[in-house]
Coordinates of C-alpha atoms and ligand atoms in Angstrom, one line a residue:
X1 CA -44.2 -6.0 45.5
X2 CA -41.5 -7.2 43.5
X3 CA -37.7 -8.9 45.9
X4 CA -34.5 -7.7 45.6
X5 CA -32.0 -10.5 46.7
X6 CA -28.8 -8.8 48.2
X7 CA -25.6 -10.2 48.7
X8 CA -22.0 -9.5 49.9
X9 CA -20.2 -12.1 48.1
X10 CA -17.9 -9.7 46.7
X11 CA -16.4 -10.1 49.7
X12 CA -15.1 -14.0 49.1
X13 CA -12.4 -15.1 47.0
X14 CA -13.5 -14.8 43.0
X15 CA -13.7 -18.6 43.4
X16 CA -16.1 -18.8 46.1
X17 CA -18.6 -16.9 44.5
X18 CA -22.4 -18.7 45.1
X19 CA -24.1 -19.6 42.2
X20 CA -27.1 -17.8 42.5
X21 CA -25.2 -14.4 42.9
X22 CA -27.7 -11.6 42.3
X23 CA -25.2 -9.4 40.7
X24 CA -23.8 -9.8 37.7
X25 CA -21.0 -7.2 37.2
X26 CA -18.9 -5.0 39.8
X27 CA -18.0 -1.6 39.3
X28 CA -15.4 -0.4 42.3
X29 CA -14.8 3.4 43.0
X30 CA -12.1 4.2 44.9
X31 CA -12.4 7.5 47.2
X32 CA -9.5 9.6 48.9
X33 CA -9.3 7.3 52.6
X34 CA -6.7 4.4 53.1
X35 CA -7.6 1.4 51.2
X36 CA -9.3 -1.4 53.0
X37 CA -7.2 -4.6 53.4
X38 CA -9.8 -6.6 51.5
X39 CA -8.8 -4.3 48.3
X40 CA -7.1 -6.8 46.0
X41 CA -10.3 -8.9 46.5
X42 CA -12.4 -6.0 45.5
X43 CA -9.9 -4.9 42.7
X44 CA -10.3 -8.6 41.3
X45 CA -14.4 -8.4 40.6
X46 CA -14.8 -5.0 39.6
X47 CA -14.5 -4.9 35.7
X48 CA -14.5 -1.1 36.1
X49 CA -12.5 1.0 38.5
X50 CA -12.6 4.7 39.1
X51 CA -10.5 6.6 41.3
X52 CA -12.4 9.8 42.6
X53 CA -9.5 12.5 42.6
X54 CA -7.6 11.4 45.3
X55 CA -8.3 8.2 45.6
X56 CA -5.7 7.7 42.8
X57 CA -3.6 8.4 45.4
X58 CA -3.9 5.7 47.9
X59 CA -4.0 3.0 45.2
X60 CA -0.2 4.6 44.3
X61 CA 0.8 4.5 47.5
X62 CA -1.4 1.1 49.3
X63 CA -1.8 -1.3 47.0
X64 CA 1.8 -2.8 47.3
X65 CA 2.1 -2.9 51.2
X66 CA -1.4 -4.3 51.2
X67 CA -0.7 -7.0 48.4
X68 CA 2.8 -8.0 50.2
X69 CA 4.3 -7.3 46.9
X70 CA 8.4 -6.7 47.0
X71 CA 8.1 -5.0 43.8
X72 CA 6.4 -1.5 44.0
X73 CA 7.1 -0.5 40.7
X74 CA 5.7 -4.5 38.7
X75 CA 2.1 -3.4 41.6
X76 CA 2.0 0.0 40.3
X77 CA 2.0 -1.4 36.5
X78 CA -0.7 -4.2 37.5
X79 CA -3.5 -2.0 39.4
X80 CA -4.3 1.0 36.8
X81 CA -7.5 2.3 36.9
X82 CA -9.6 3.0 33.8
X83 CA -10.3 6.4 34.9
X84 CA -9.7 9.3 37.6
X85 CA -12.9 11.4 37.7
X86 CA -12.9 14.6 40.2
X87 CA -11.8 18.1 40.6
X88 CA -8.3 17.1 40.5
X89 CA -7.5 19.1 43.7
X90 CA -6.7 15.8 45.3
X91 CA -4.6 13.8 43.3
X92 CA -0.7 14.6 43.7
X93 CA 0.8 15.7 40.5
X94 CA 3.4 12.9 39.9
X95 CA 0.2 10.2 40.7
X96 CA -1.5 12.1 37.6
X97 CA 1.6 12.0 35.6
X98 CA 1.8 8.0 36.1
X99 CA -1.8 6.8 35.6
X100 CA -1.9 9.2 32.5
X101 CA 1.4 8.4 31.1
X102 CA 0.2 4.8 31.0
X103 CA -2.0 6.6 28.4
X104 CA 1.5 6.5 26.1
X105 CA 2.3 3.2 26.5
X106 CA -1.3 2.4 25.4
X107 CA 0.2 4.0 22.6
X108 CA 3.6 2.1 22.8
X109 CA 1.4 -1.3 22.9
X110 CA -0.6 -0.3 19.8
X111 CA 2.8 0.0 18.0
X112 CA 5.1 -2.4 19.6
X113 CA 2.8 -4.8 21.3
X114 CA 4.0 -3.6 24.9
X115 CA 1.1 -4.5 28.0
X116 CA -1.8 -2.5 27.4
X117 CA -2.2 0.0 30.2
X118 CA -3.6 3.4 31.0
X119 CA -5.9 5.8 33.2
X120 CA -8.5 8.0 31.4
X121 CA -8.2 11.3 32.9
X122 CA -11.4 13.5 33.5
X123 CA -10.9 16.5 34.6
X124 CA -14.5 18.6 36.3
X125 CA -12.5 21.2 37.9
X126 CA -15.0 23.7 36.8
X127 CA -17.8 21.5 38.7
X128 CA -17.9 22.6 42.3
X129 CA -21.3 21.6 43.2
X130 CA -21.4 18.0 43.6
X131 CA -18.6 15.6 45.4
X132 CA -16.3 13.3 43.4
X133 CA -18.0 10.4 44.5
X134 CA -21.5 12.0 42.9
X135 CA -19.2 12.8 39.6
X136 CA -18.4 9.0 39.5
X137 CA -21.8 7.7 39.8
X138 CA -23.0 9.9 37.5
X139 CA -21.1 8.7 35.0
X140 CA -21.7 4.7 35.9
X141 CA -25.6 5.4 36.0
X142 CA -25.2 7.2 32.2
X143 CA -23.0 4.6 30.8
X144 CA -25.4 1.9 32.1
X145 CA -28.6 0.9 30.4
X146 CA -31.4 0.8 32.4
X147 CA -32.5 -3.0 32.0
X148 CA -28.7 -3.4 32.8
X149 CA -28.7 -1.5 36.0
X150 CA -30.1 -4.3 38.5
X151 CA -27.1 -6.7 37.3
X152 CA -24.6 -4.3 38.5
X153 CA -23.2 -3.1 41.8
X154 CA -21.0 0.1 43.0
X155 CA -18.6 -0.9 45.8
X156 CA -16.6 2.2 46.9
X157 CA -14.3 2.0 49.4
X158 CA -13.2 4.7 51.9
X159 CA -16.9 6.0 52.0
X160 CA -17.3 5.7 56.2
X161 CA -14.5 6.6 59.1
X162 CA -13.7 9.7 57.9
X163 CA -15.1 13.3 58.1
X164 CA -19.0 13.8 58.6
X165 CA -19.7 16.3 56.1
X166 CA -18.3 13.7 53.5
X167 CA -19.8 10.8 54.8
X168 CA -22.9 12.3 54.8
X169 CA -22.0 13.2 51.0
X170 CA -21.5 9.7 50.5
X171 CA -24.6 9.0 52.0
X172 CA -27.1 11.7 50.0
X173 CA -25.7 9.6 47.2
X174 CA -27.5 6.3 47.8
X175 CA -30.7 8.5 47.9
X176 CA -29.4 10.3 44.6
X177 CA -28.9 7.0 42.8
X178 CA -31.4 4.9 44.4
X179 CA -32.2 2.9 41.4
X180 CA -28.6 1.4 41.3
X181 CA -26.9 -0.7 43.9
X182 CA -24.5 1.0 45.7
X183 CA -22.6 -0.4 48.5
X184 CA -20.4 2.2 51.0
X185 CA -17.6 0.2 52.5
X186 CA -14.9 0.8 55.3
X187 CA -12.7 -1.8 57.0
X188 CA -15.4 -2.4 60.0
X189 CA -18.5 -2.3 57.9
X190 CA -20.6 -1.4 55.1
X191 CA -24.2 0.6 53.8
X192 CA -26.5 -0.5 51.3
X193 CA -29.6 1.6 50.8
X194 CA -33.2 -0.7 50.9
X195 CA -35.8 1.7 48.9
X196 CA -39.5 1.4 50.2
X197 CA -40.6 0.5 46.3
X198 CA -39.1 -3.0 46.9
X199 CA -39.2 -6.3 49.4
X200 CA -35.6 -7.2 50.4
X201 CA -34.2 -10.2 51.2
X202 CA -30.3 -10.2 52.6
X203 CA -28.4 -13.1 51.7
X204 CA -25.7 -13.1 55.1
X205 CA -22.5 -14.0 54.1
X206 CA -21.2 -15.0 57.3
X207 CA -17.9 -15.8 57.3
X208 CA -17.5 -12.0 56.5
X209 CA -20.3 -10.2 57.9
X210 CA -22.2 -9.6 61.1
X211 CA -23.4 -10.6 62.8
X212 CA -23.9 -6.4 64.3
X213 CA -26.1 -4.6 62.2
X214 CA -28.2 -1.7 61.7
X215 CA -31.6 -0.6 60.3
X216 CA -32.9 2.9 59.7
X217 CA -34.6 5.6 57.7
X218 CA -33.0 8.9 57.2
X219 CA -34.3 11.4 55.4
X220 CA -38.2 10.5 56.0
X221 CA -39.6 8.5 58.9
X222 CA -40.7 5.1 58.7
X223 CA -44.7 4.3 59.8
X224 CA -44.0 0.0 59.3
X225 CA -41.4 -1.7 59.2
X226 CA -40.8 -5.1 59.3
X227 CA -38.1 -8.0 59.3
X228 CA -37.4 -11.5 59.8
X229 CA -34.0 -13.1 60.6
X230 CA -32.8 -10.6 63.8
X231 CA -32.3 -10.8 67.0
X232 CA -34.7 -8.1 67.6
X233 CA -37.0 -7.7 65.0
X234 CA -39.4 -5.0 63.8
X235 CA -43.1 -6.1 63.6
X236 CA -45.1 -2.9 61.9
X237 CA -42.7 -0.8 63.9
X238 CA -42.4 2.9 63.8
X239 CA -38.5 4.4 63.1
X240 CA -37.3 7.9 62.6
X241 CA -34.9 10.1 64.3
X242 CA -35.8 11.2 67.1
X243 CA -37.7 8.1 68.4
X244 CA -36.7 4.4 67.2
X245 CA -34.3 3.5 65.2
X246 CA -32.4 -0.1 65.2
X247 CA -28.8 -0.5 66.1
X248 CA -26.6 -2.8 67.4
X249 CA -29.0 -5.3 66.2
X250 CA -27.6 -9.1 65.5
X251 CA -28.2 -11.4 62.4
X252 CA -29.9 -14.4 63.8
X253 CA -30.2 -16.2 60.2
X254 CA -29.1 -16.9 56.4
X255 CA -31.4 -14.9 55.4
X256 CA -32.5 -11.5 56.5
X257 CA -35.8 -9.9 54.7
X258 CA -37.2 -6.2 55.2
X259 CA -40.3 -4.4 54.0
X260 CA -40.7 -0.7 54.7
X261 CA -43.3 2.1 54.0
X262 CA -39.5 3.8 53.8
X263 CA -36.4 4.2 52.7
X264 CA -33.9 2.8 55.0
X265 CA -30.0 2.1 55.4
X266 CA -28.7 -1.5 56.2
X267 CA -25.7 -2.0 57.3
X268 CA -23.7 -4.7 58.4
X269 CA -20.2 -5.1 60.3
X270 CA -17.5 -6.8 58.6
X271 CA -15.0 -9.2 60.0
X272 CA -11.7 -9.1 59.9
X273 CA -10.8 -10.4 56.4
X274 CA -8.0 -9.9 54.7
Ligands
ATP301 N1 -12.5 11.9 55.2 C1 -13.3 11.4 54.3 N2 -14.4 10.7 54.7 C2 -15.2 10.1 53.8 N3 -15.1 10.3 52.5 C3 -14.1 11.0 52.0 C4 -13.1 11.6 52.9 N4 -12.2 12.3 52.1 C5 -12.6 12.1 50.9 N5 -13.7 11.3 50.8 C6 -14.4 10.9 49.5 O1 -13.5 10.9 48.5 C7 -13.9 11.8 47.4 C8 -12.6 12.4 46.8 O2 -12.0 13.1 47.9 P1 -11.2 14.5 47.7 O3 -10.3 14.7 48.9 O4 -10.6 14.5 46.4 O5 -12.5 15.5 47.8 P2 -12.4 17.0 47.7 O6 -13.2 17.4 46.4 O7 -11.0 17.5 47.8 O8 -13.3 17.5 48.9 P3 -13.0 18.7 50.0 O9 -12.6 19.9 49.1 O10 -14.3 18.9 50.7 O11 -11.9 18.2 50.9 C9 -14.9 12.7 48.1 O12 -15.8 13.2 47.1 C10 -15.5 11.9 49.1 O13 -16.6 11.1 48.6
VIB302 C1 -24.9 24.7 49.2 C2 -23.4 24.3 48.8 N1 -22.7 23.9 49.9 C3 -21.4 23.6 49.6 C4 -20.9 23.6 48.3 C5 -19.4 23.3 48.1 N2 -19.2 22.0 47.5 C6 -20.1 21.0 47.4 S1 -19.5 19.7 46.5 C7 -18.1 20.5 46.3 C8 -17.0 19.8 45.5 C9 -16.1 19.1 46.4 O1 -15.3 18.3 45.5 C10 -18.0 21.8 46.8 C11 -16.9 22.7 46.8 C12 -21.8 24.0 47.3 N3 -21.3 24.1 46.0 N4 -23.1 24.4 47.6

């Protein structure tokens, strides 16, 4: 059974970054919740950015008190995302107006050299059967070719810490997409899925995570599972809802590794990093 390495380095300064990262390329989504304080950091690796809807909103509104910027107007200017994907019922009418008017200074720039700037808008208001988040992913899994799909991970902040019904949205989507990485983030912790077709070994970045952590199957149960590198490891074990699952569990090593009959959620506090 072929390894995935995982990794949260995207949590460290760009600088910091390990050399055998397993990921080449970040692509950040940015949901309707608060931004998280690590943001710029997450903003700085992603060479994509998507705002579902709303989400738009919060980087208008965040991104300057979070950066300690005294300027709003020169933080607005630097953090543009390359798209806004949703049903636009979200996204407050003058925060459309400013991403998309960047669209005319793309314009301006082409003509008079000005900075080159500007939000593609894509409106799905007519699509009221999947979430924003799914309408994002959708489009990052068509756009990416398949041999280039283990190279890249989703981060997408404000996926946890809000209302059930839309973090359990968030959630069905690791199982929709569960040949890309995708990584659900908060400001306490994050949730990657592990699928049962693969070994998995964690690569702990502790000076940002843990050491709390969690391990569990949700759709369908798990008949063996088992780990190395916790506190309180699984040997063969049984896990479903119900009966067993594992949390508050503690990372006891570097290196974490798991190997499941199942699919199963990992997830992983963070500390307090700014
Ligand atoms: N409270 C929340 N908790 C977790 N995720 C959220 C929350 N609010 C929004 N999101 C995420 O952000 C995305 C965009 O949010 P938005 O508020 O635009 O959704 P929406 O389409 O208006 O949903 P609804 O009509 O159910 O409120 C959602 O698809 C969801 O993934
Ligand atoms: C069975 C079923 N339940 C709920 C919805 C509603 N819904 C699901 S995703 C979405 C878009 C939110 O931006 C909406 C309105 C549906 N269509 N089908």
């Amino acid at each position: 059974m072929d390894v995935i390495m995982h990794s949260s380095s995207f949590l460290l300064p760009k600088l910091y970054q390990p050399v055998n990262k397993p990921v080449k390329n970040y692509a950040l989504v940015v949901l309707n919740q608060h931004l998280p304080r690590f943001m710029p950091r997450l903003w700085d690796h992603a060479n994509l950015r998507i705002c579902a809807d709303g989400g738009a909103n919060h980087i208008f509104d965040e991104m300057y008190q979070i950066t300690n910027d005294e300027d709003k107007k020169s933080t607005r200017n630097k953090y543009v995302p390359e798209i806004i994907e949703g049903d636009m019922d979200s996204i407050r009418p003058e925060v459309k107006l400013f991403y998309s008017s960047q669209v005319l200074l793309f314009a301006l720039w082409f003509l008079h050299c000005l900075p080159s700037q500007g939000s593609k808008i894509s409106d799905k208001s007519h699509n009221q059967e999947t979430t924003d988040l799914h309408k994002c992913i959708s489009r990052i899994h068509h756009c990416t070719p398949d041999d280039e799909k283990p190279n890249l991970c989703v981060l997408v902040t404000g996926a946890l810490g809000g209302r059930f019904d839309h973090e359990a949205a968030n959630i069905n989507v690791l199982y929709l997409f569960s040949d890309m990485r995708i990584v659900l983030l908060s400001d306490d912790c994050l949730i990657r899925l592990l699928p049962r077709t693969h070994r998995h070994e964690l690569y702990i970045e502790s000076s940002v995570e843990g050491p709390h952590c969690g391990l569990f199957p949700v759709g369908a149960p798990s008949t063996s599972t088992t780990t190395t590198g916790l506190k309180w490891n699984l040997s063969e074990s049984k896990m479903r809802f119900g009966s067993m699952i594992s949390t508050s569990n503690i990372v006891q090593s570097e290196k974490v590794t798991v190997e499941s009959d199942a699919d199963l959620l990992w997830t992983i506090s963070l500390r307090n990093l700014t």
